[in-house]
PDB file of C-alpha atoms in Angstrom:
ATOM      1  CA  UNK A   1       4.737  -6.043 -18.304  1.00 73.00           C
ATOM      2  CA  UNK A   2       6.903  -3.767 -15.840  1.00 85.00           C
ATOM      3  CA  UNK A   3       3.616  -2.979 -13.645  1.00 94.00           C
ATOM      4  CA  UNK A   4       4.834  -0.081 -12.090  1.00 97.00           C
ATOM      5  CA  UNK A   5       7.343   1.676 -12.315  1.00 97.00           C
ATOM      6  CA  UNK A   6       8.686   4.904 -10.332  1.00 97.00           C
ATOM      7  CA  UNK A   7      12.205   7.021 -10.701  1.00 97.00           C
ATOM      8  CA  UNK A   8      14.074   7.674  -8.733  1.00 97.00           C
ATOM      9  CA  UNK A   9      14.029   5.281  -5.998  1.00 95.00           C
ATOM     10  CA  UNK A  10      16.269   7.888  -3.127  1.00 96.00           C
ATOM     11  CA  UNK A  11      16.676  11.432  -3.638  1.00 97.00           C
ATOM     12  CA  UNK A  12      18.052  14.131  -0.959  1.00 97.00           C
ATOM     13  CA  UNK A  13      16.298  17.448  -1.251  1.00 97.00           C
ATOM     14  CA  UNK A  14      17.462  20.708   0.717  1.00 97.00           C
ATOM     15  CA  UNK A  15      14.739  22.761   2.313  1.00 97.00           C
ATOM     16  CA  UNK A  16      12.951  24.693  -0.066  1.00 97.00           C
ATOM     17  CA  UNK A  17      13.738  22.971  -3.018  1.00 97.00           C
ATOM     18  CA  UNK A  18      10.892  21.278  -5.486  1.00 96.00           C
ATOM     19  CA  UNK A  19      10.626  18.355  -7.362  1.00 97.00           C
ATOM     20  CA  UNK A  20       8.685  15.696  -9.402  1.00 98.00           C
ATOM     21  CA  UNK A  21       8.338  11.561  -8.664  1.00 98.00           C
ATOM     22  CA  UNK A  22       7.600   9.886 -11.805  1.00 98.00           C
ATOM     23  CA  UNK A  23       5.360   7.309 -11.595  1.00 98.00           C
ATOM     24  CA  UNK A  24       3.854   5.115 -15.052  1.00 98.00           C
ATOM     25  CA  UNK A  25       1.903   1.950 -15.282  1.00 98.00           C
ATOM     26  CA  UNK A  26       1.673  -0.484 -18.513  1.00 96.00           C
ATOM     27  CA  UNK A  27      -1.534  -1.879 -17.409  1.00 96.00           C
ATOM     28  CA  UNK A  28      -3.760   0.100 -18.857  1.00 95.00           C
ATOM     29  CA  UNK A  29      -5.548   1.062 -15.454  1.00 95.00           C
ATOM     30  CA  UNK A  30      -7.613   3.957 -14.750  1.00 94.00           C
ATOM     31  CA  UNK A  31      -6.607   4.218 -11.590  1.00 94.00           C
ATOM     32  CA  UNK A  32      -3.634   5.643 -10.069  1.00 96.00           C
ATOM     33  CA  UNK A  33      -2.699   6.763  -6.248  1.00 95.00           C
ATOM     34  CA  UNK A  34       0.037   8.048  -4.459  1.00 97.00           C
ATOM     35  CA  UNK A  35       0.641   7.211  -0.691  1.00 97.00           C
ATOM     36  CA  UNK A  36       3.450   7.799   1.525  1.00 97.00           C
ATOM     37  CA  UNK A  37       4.709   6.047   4.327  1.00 96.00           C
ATOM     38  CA  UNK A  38       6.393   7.027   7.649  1.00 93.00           C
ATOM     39  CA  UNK A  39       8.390   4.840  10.017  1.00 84.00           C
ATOM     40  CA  UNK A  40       6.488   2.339  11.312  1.00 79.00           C
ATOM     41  CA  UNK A  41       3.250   3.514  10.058  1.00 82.00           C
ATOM     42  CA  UNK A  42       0.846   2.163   7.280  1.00 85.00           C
ATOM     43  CA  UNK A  43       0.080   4.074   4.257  1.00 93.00           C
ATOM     44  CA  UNK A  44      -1.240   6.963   4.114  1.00 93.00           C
ATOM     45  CA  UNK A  45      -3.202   8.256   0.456  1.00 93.00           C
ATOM     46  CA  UNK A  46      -1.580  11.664  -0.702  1.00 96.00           C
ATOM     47  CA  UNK A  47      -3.774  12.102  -3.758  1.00 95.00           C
ATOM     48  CA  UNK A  48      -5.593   9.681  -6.349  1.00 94.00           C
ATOM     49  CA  UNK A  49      -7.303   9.709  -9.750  1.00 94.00           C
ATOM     50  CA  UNK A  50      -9.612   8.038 -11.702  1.00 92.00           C
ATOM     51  CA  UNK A  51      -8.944   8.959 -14.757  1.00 93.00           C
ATOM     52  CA  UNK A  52      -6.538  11.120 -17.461  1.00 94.00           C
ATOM     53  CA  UNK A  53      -7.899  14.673 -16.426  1.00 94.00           C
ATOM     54  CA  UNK A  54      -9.495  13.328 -13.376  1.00 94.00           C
ATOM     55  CA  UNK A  55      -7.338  13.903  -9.726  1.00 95.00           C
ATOM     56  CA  UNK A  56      -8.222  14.470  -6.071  1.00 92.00           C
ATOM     57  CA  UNK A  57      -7.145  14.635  -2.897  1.00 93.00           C
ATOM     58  CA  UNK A  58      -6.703  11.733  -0.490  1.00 91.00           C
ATOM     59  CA  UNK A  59      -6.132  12.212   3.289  1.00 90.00           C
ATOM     60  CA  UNK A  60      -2.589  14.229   3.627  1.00 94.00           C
ATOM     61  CA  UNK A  61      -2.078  16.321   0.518  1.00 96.00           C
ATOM     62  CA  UNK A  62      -0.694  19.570   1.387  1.00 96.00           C
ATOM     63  CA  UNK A  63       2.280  20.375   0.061  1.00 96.00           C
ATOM     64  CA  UNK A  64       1.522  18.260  -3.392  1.00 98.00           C
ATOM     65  CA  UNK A  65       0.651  18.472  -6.240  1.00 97.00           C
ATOM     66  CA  UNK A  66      -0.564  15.881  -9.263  1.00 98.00           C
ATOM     67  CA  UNK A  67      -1.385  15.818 -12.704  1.00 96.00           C
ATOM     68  CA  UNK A  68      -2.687  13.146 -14.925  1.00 97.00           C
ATOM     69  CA  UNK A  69      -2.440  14.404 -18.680  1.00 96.00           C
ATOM     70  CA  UNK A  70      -2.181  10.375 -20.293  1.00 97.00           C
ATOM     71  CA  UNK A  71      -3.555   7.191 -18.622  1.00 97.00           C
ATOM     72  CA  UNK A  72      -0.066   5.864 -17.960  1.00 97.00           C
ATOM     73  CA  UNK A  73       1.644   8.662 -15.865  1.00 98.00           C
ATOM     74  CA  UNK A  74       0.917   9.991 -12.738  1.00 98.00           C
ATOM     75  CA  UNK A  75       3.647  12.339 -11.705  1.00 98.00           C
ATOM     76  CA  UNK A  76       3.439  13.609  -7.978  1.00 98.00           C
ATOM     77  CA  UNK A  77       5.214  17.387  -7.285  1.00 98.00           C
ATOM     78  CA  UNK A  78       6.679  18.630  -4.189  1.00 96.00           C
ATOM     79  CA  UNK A  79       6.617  22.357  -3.690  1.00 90.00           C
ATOM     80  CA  UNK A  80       8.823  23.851  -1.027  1.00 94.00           C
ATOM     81  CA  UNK A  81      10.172  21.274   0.235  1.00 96.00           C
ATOM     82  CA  UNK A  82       9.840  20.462   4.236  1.00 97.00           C
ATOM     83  CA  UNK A  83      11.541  18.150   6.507  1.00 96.00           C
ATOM     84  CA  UNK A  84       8.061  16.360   7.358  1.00 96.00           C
ATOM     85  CA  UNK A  85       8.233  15.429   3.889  1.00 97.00           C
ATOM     86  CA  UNK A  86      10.459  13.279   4.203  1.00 97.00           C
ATOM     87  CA  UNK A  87       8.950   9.834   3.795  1.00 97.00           C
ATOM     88  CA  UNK A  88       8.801   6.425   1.443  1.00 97.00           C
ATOM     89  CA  UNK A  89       6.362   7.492  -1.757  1.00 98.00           C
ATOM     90  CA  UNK A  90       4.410   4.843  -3.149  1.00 97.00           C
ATOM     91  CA  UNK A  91       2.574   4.917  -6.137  1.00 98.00           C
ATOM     92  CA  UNK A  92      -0.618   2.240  -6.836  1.00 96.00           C
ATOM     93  CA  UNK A  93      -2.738   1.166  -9.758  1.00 96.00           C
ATOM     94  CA  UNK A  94      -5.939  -0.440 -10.354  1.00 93.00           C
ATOM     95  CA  UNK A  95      -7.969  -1.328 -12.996  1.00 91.00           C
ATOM     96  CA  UNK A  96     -11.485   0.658 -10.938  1.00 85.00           C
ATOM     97  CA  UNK A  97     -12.522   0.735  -7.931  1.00 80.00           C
ATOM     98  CA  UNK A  98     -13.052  -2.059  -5.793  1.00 80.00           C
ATOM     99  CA  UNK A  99     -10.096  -3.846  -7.459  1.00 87.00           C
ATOM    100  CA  UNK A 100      -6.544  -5.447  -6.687  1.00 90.00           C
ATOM    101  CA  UNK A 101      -3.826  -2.799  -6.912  1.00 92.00           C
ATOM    102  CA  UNK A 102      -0.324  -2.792  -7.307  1.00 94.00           C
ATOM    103  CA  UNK A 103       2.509  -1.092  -5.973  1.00 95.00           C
ATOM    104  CA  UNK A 104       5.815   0.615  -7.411  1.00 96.00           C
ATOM    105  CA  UNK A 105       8.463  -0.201  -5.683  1.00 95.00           C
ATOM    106  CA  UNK A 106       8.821   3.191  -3.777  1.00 96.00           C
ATOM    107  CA  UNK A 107      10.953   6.292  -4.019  1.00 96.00           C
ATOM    108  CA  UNK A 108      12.773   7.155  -0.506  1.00 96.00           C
ATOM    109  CA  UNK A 109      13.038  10.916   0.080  1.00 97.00           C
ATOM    110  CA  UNK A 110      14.775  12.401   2.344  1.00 97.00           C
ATOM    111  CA  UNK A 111      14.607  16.291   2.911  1.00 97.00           C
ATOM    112  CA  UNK A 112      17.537  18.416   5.142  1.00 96.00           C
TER     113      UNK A 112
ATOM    114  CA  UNK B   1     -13.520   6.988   8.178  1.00 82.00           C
ATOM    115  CA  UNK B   2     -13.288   2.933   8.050  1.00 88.00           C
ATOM    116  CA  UNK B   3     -10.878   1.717  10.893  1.00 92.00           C
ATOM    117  CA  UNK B   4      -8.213  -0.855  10.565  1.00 95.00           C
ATOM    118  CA  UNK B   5      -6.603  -2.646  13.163  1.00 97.00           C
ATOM    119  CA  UNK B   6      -3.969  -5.848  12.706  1.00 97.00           C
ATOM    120  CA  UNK B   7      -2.961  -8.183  15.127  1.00 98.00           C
ATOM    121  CA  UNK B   8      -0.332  -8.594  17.129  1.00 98.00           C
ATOM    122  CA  UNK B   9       1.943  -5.930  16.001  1.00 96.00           C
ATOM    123  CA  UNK B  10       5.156  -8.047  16.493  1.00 97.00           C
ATOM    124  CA  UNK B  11       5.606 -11.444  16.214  1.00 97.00           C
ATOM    125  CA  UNK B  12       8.814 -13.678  16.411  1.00 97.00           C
ATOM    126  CA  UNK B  13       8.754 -16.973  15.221  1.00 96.00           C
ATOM    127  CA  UNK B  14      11.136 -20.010  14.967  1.00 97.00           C
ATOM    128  CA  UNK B  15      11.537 -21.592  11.513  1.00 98.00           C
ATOM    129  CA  UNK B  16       8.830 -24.214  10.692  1.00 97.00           C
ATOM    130  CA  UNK B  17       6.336 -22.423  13.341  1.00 98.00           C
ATOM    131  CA  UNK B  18       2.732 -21.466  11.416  1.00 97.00           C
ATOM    132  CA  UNK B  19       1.512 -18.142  12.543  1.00 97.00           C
ATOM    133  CA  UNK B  20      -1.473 -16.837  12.279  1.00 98.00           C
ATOM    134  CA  UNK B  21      -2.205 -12.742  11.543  1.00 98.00           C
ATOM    135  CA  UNK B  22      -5.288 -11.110  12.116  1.00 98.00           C
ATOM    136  CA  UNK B  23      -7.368  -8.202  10.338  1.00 98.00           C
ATOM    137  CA  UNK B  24     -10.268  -6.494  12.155  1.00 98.00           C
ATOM    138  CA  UNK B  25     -12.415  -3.703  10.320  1.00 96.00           C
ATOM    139  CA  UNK B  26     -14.810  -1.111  10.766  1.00 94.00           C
ATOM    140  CA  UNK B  27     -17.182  -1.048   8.056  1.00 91.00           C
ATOM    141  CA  UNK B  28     -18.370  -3.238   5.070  1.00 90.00           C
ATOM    142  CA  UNK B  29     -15.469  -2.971   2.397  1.00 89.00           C
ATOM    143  CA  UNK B  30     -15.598  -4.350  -0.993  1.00 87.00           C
ATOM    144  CA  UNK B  31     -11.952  -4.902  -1.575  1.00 90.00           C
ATOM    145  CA  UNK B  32      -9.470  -6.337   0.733  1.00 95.00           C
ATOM    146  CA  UNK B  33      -5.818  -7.249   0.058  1.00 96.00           C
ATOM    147  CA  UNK B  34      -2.889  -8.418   1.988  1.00 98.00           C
ATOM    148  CA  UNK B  35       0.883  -7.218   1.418  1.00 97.00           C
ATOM    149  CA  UNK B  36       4.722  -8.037   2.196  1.00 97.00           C
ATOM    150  CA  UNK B  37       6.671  -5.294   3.031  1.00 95.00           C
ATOM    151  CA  UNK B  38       9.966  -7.006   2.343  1.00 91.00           C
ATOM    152  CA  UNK B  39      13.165  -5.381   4.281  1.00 87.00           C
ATOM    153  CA  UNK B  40      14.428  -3.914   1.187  1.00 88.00           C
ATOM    154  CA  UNK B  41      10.621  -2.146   1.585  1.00 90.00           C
ATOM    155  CA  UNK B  42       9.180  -3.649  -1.458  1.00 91.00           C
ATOM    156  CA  UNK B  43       5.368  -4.133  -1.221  1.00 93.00           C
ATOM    157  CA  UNK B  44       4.098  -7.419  -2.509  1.00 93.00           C
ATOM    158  CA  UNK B  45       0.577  -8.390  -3.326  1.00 94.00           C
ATOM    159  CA  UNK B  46      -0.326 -11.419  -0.922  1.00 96.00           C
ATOM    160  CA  UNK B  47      -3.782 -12.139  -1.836  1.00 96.00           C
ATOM    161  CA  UNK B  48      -6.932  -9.919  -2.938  1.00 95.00           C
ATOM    162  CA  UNK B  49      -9.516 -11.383  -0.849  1.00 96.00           C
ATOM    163  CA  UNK B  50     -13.246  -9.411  -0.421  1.00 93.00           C
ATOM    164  CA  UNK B  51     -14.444 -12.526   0.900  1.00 94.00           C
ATOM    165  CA  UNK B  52     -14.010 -16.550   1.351  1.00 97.00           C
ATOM    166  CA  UNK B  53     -10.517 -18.432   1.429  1.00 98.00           C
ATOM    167  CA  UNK B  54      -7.411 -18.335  -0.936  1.00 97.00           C
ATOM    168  CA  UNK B  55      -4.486 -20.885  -0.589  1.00 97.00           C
ATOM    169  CA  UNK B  56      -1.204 -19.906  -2.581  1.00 96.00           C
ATOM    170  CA  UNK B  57       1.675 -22.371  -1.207  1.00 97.00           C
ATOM    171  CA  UNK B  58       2.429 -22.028   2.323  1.00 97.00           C
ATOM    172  CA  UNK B  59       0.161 -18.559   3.009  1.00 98.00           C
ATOM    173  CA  UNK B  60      -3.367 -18.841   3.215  1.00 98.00           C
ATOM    174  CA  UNK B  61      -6.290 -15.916   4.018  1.00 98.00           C
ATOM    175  CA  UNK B  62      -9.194 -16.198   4.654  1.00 98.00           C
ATOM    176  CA  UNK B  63     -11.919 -13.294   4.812  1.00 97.00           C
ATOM    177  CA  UNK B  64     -15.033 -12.785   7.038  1.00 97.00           C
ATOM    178  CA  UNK B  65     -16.695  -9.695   5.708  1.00 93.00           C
ATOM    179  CA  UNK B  66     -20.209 -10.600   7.803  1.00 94.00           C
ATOM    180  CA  UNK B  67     -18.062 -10.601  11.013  1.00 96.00           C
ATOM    181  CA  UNK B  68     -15.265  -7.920   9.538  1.00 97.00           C
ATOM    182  CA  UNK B  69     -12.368  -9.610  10.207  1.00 98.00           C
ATOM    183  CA  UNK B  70      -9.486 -11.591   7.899  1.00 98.00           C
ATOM    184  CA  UNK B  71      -6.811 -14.383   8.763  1.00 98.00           C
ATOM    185  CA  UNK B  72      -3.629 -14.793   7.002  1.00 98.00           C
ATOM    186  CA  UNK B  73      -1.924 -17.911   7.883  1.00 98.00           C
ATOM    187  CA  UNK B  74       1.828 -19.055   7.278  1.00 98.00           C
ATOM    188  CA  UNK B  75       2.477 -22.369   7.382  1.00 97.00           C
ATOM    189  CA  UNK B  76       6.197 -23.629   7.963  1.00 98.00           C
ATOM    190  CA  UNK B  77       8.013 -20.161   8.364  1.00 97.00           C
ATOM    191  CA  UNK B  78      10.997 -19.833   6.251  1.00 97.00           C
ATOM    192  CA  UNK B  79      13.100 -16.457   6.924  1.00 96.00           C
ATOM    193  CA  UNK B  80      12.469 -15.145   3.997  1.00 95.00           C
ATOM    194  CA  UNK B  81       9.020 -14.845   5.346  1.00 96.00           C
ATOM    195  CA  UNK B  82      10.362 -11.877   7.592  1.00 96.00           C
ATOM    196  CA  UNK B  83       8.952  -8.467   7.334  1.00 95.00           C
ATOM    197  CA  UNK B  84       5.921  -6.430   7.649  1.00 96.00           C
ATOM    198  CA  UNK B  85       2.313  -7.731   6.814  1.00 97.00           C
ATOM    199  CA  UNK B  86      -0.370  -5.190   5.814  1.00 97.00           C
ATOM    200  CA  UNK B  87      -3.853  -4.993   5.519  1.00 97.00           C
ATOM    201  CA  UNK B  88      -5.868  -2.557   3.257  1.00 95.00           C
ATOM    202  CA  UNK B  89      -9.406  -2.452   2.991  1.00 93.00           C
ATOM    203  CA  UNK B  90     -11.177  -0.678   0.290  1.00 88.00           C
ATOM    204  CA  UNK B  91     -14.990   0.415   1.591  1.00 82.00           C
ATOM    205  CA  UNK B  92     -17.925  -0.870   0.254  1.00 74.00           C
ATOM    206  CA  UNK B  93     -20.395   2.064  -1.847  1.00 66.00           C
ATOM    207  CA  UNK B  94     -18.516   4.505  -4.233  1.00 53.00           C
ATOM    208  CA  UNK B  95     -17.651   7.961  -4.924  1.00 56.00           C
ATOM    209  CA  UNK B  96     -15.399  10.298  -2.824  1.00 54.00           C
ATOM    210  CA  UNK B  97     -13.188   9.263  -0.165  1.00 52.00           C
ATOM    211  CA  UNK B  98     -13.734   5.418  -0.953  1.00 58.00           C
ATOM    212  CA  UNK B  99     -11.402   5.514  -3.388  1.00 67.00           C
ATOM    213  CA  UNK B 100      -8.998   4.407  -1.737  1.00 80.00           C
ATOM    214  CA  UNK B 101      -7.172   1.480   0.535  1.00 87.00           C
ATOM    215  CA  UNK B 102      -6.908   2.347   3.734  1.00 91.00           C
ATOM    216  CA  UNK B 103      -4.262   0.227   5.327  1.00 93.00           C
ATOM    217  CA  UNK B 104      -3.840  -1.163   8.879  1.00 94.00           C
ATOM    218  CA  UNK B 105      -0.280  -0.264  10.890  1.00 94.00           C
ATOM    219  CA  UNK B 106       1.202  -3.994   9.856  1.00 95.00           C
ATOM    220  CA  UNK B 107       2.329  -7.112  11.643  1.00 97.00           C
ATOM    221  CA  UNK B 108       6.091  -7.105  11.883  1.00 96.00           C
ATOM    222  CA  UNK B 109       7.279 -11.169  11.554  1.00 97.00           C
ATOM    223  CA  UNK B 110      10.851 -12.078  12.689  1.00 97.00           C
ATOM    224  CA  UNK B 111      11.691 -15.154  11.529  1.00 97.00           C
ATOM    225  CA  UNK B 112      14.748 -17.118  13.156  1.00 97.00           C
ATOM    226  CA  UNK B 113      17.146 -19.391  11.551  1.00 96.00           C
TER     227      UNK B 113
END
């Protein structure tokens, strides 16, 4: 099993610009989460889902957007891009709630 | 929301020291898990730990959820042990905004050759 897995792992974006971390899972869990992380600073939950068809937001999710069409893939999409988005994106999967998750191995963005 | 709080924020130790890391919470939680942030910023699963004691190797945890609180001990520091330690806690009941780990601002370890 890869666990999971997220492309790219460092991007540059110019102000204004949009784009979309991939994020899939081979665990068959139902749920997914995306978090970000800023120097020095825990994680912080951007959106989640419980489900294919199923997504909400966590505690920071303006300026993002998610979709969950399949159980596998949880893609996360910046709109507009903004310097304060620039961060370390993590994405997580469990099998419910109350369960052990596990990590991707981040995608660094940087936004100028 | 639940409130996380880790203990001491930076630690340096020599190699072979044990160190001990500390985890106080809020509120009841159901799930609670420990992580290595590795400097090349992985994040590895530690232990998942709601409650009672877990050995694997030279890291231990153990996890008061009466008293809210959770010890991760390493034993005989290697440098490879360097690197952030976090927390999450997952809070007890369901629905909403408890989906979710809500994670604690990390232990940094420095471990010298």
């Amino acid at each position: 099993n890869a666990g999971v897995t997220q492309t790219p792992k460092f991007r540059i974006l110019k102000i204004g610009q949009s784009m979309t971390l991939q994020c899939t899972q081979d665990m068959n869990h139902n749920y997914m989460y995306w978090y970000r992380q800023d120097p020095g600073m825990g994680l912080k939950l951007i959106y989640y889902s419980v489900g294919a068809g199923i997504t909400d937001k966590g505690e920071v999710p303006n300026g993002y957007n998610v979709s969950r069409s399949t159980t596998e893939d949880f893609p996360l999409r910046l709109e507009l891009a903004a310097p304060s988005q620039t961060s370390v994106y993590f994405c997580a999967s469990s099998w419910g709630m109350n369960t052990e998750a596990f990590f991707g191995q981040g995608t660094r963005l940087t936004v100028v | 929301g639940i409130q996380v709080e880790q203990s001491p924020p930076d630690l340096i130790l020599q190699e072979g020291a044990n160190s001990t890391l500390r985890c106080n919470f809020s509120d009841s939680v159901n799930n609670l898990q420990w992580f290595h942030q590795n400097p090349w910023g992985q994040l590895i699963n530690l232990f998942y730990i709601p409650s009672g004691t877990k050995q694997n190797g030279r890291l231990s945890a153990t996890t008061v959820a009466t008293e809210r609180y959770s010890l991760l001990y390493i034993s005989s520091s290697q440098t490879t042990d360097s690197g952030v330690y976090f927390c999450a806690v997952e809070m007890a009941g369901s629905g909403g905004s408890n989906y979710k780990l809500t994670f604690g601002k990390g232990t940094l370890l420095t471990v010298n050759p």
